[in-house]
Coordinates of C-alpha atoms in Angstrom, one line a residue:
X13 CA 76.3 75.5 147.5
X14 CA 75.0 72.0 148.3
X15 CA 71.5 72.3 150.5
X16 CA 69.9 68.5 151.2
X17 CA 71.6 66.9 148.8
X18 CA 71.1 68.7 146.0
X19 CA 73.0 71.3 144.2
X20 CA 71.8 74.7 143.7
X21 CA 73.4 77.3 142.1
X22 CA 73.8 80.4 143.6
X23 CA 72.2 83.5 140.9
X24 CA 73.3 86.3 143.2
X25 CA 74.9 88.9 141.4
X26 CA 73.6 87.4 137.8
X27 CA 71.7 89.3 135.8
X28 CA 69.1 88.0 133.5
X29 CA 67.6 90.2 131.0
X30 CA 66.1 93.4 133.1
X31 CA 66.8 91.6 136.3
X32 CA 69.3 91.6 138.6
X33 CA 69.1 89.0 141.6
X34 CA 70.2 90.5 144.8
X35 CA 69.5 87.4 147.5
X36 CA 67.8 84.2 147.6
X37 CA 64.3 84.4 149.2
X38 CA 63.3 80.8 150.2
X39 CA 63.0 77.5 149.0
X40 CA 59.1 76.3 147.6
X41 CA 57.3 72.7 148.1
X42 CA 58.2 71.6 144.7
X43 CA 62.2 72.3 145.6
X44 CA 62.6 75.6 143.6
X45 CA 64.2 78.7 144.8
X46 CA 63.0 82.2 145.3
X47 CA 65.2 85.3 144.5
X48 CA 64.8 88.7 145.1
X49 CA 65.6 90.7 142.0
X50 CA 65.8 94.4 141.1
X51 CA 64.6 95.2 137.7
X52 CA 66.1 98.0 135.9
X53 CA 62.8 100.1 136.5
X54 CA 63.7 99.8 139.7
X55 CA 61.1 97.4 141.3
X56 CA 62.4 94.4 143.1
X57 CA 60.1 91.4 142.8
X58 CA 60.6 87.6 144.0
X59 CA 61.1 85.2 140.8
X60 CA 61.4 81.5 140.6
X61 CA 64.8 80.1 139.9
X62 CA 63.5 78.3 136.7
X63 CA 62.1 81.2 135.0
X64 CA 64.9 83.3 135.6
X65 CA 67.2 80.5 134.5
X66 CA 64.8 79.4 130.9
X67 CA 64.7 82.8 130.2
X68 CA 60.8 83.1 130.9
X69 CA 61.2 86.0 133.0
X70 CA 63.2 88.8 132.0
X71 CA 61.9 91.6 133.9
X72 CA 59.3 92.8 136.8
X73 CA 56.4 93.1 134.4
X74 CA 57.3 95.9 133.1
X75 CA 58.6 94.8 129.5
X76 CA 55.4 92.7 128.9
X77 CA 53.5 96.4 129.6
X78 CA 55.9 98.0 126.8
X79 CA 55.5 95.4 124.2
X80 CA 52.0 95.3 125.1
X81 CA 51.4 99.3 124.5
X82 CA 53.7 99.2 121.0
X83 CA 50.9 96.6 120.0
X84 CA 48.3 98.4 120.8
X85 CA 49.1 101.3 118.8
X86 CA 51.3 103.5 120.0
X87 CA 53.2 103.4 117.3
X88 CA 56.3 105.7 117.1
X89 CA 55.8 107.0 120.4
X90 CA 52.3 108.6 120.9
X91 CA 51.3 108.9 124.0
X92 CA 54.4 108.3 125.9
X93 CA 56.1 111.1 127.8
X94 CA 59.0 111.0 125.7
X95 CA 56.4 111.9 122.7
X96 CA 54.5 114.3 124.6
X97 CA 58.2 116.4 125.6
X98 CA 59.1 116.4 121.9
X99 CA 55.7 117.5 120.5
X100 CA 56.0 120.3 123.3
X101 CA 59.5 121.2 122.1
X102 CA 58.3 121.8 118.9
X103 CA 55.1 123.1 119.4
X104 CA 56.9 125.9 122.0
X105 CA 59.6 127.1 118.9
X106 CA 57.1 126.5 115.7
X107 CA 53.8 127.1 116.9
X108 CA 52.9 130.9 117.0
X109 CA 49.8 130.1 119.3
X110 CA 51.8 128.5 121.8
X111 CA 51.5 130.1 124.8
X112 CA 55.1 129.2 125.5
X113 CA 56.2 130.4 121.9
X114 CA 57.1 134.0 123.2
X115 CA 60.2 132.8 125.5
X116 CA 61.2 130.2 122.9
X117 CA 60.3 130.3 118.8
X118 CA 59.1 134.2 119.2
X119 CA 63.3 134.4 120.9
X120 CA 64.6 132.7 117.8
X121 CA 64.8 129.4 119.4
X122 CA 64.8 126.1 117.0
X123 CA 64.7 122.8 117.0
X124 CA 67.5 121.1 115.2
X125 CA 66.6 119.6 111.8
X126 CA 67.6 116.4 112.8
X127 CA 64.9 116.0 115.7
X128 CA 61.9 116.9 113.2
X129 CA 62.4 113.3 113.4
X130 CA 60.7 112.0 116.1
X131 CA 62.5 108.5 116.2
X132 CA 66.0 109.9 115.9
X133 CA 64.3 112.4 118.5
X134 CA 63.7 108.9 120.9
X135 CA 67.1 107.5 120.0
X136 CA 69.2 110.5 121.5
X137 CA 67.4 110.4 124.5
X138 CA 67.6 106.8 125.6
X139 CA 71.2 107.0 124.8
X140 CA 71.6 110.4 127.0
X141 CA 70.1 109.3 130.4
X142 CA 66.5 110.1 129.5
X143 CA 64.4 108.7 132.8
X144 CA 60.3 109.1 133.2
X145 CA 61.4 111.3 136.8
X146 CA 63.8 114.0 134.3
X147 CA 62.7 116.6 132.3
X148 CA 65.0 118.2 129.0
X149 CA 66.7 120.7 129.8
X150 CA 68.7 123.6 127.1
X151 CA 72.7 123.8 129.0
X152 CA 72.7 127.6 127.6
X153 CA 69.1 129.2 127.5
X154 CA 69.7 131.2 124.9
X155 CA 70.6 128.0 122.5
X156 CA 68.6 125.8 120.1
X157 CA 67.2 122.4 121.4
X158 CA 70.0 120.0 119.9
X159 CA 72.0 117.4 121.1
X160 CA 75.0 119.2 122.2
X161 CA 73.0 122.1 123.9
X162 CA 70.6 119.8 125.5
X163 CA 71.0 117.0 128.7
X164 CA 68.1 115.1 131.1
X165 CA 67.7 116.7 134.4
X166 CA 65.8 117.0 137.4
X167 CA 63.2 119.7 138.3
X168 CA 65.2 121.3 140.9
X169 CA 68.2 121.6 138.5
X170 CA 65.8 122.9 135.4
X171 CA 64.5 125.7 137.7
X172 CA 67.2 127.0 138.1
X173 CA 69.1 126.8 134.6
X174 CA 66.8 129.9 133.3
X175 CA 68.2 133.6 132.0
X176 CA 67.6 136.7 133.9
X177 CA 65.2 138.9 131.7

């Protein structure tokens, strides 16, 4: 595309880092394009051709608010949600003063040895379609949390995978 005189490139359809650009916004004083972009969080945001194109900006914000939590000590995982559903996990099959531990440990329900781990834990579930709006969710209800008894669903879907006392 040629606009007066000088060549711009078109970045619609590219995807740089997080970003995907989905249309070109507008042009600023200093001659430098706008693009709307989708982020893979799923916020769209307008970003200057240049950063997109140096490799400045790679996302909406949100992976400057990641690396910026991992510094500031949460360090393998605390306080995220994906920590807090793998503590529960646990706590609900190991912990005899859960108040959960009756339909899950006090039923003979484990976690497998491999997820004591929290990281491997972590790993799984980014590589299984773990999303902040899902929840994890045992396929049969009488089996152990492990990975091929366990998938990422929605509320709706979790309420009504449960047995029938």
């Amino acid at each position: 595309m040629i606009f007066w005189g000088i060549r711009m490139i078109d970045l619609i359809g590219k995807r740089f880092g997080r970003l995907l650009v989905l249309s070109r916004v507008d042009k600023t004083n200093n001659g430098n394009y706008k693009w709307l972009c989708k982020c893979d969080c799923g916020n769209e945001k307008e970003i200057l051709g240049d950063s997109l194109n140096s490799g400045r900006t790679q996302s909406c914000g949100c992976l400057h608010k990641e690396k910026v939590k991992e510094a500031n000590g949460r360090h393998w995982g605390r306080g995220t949600r994906l920590y807090n559903i793998w503590s529960g996990m646990r706590s609900r099959c190991h912990s005899k003063g859960h108040t959960g531990f009756k339909n899950y440990g006090g039923r003979g329900i484990t976690v497998c040895k491999e997820w004591s781990n929290y990281c491997v834990f972590r790993d799984w579930a980014l590589s299984n379609g773990y999303k902040d709006n899902l929840t994890i969710d045992r396929i049969d209800v009488n089996g152990n949390y492990e990975p091929s008894n366990c998938r990422w669903v929605d509320w709706t879907t979790q309420a009504r995978n449960k047995r029938i006392f």
